[in-house]
Tab-separated table of C-alpha atoms in Angstrom:
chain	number	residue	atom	x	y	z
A	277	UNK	CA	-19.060	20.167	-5.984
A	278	UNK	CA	-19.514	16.354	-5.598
A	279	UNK	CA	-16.261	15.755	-5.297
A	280	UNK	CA	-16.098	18.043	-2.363
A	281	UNK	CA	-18.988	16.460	-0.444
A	282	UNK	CA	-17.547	12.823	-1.134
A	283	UNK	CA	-14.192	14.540	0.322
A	284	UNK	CA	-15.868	15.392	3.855
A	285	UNK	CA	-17.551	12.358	4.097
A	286	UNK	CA	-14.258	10.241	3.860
A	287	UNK	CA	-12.606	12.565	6.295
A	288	UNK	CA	-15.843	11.968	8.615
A	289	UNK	CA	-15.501	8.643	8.093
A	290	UNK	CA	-11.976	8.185	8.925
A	291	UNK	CA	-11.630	10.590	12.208
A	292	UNK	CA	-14.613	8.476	13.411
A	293	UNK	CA	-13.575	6.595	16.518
A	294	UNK	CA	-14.072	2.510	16.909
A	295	UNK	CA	-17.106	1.458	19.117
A	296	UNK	CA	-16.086	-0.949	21.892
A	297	UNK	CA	-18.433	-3.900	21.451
A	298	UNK	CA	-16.920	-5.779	24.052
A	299	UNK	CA	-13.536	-6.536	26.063
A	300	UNK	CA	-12.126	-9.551	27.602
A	301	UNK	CA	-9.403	-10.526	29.350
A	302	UNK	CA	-6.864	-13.431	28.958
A	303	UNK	CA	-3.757	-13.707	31.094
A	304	UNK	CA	-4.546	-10.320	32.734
A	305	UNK	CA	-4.453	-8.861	29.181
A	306	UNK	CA	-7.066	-7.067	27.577
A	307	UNK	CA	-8.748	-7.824	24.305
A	308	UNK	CA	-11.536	-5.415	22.613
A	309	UNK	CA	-13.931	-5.917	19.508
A	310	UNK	CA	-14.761	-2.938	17.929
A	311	UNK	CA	-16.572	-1.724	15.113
A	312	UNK	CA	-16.450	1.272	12.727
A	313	UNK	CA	-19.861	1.628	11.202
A	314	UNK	CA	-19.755	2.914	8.067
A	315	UNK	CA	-23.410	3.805	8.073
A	316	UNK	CA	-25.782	3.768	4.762
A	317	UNK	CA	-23.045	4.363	2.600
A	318	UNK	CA	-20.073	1.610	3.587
A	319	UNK	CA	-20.105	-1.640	4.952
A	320	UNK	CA	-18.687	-2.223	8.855
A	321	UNK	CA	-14.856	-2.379	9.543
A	322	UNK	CA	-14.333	-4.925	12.651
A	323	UNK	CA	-11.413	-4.537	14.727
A	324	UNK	CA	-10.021	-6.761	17.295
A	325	UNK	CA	-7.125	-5.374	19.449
A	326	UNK	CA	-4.957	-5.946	22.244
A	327	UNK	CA	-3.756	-4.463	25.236
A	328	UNK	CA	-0.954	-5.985	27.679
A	329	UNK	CA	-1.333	-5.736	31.000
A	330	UNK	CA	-1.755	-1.894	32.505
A	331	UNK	CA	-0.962	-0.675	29.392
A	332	UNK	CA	-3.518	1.761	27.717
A	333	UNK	CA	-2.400	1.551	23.907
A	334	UNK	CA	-3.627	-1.102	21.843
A	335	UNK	CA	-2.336	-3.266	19.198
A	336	UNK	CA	-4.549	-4.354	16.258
A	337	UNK	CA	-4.177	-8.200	15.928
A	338	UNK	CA	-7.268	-9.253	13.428
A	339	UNK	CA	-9.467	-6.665	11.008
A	340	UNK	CA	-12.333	-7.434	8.859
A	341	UNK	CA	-13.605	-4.707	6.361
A	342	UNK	CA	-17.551	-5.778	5.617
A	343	UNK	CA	-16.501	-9.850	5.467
A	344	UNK	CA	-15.999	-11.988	7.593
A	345	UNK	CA	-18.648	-10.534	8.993
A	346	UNK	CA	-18.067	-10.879	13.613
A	347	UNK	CA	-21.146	-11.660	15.486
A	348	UNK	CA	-18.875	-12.350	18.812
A	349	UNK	CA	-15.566	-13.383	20.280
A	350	UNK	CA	-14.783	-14.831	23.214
A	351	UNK	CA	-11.536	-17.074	24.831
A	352	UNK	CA	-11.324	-20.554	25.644
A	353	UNK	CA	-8.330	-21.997	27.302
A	354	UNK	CA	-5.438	-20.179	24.997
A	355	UNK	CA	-7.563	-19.207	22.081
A	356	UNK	CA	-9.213	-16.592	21.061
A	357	UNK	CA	-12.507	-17.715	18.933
A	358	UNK	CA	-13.711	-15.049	16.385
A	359	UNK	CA	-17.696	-16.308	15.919
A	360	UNK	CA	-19.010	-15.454	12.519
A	361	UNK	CA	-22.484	-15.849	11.739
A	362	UNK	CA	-24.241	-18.500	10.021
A	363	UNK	CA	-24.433	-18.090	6.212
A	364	UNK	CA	-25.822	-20.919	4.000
A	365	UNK	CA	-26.017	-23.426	6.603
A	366	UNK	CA	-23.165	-24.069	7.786
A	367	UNK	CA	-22.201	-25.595	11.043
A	368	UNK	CA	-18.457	-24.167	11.911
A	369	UNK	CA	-18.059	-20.495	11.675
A	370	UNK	CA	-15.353	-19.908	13.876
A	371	UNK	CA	-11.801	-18.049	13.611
A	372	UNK	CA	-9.355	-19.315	15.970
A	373	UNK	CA	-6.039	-17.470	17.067
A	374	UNK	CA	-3.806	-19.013	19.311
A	375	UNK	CA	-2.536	-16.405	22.284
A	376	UNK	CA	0.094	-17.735	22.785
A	377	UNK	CA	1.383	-16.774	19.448
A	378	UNK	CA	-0.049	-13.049	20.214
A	379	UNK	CA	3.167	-10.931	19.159
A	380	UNK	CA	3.009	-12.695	15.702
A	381	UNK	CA	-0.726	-11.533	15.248
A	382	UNK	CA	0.592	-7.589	16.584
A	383	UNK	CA	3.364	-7.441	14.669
A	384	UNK	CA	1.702	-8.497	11.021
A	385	UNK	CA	-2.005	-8.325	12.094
A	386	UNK	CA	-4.655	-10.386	9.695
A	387	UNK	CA	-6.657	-7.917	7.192
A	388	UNK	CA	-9.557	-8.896	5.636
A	389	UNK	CA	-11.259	-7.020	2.823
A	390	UNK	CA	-14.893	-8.055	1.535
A	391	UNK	CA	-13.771	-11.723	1.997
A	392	UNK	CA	-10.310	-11.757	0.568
A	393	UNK	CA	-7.342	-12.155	3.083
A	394	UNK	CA	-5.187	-9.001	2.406
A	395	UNK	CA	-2.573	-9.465	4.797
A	396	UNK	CA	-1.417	-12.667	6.361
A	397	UNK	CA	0.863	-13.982	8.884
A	398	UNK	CA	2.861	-17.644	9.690
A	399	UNK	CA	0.863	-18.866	12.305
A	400	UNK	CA	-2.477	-17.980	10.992
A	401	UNK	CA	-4.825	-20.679	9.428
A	402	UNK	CA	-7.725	-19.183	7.071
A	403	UNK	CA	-10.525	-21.246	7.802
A	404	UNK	CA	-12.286	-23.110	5.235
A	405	UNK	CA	-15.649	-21.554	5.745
A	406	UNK	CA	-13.911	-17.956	4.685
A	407	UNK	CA	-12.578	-19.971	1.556
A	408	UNK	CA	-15.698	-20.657	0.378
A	409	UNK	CA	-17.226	-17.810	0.805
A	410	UNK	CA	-14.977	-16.099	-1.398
A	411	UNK	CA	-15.404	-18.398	-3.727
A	412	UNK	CA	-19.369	-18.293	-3.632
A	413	UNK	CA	-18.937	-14.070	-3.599
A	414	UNK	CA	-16.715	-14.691	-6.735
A	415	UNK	CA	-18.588	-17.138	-8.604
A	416	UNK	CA	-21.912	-14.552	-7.865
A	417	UNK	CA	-20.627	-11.405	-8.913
A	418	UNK	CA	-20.499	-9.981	-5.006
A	419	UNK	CA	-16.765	-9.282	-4.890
């Protein structure tokens, strides 16, 4: 019988949709933040995604499953900065992706799960703040 109910929630949890956090444009293109709250049970899943110009579907370029955890993003000039909140004092907690590289990011987006980079591209550089908080979550017993 437990299995069952830990069956419907996944499936809940899985048809839930994304909630738009907040969208931005660069070049006339359209970038969203979104979130999947996992509720009591499972940590947040963040989602940034594209859109080209008049086009309605969107491309996932950047996902973080609990950690990194997103407070914000925004764009300046030809980035887009991921902001990440401050944890133990630190000063830079930003993710940078450079747009102009933004078919590299859709076609392999960057996965993150609890801290650990699962999927990875060429032109993305994992900042050194996300480094060491792996290595703090491994060298606690959190991962």
């Amino acid at each position: 019988m437990k299995l069952w109910y830990l069956w419907i929630l996944i499936l809940l949890i899985s048809c839930s949709e994304p909630e738009i956090l907040k969208e931005i444009t660069w070049n006339n293109n359209r970038i969203s933040w979104e979130v999947l709250d996992g509720g009591a049970t499972t940590s947040c899943r963040w989602l940034i995604k594209y859109s080209e110009d008049g086009e309605n579907n969107k491309d996932l370029i950047f996902e973080s499953y609990s950690s990194p955890y997103i407070a914000d993003i925004e764009v300046y000039k030809d980035e887009l900065l991921i902001f990440c909140p401050d944890f133990r004092n630190r000063v830079n907690d930003t993710i940078k992706i450079n747009l102009k590289d933004i078919d590299k990011y859709i076609d392999e987006p960057i996965v993150y799960e609890l801290d650990v980079l699962k999927r990875n591209n060429e032109y993305y550089k994992e900042p050194d703040f996300v480094k060491e908080d792996r290595e703090y979550a491994i060298a606690n017993g959190l991962l």
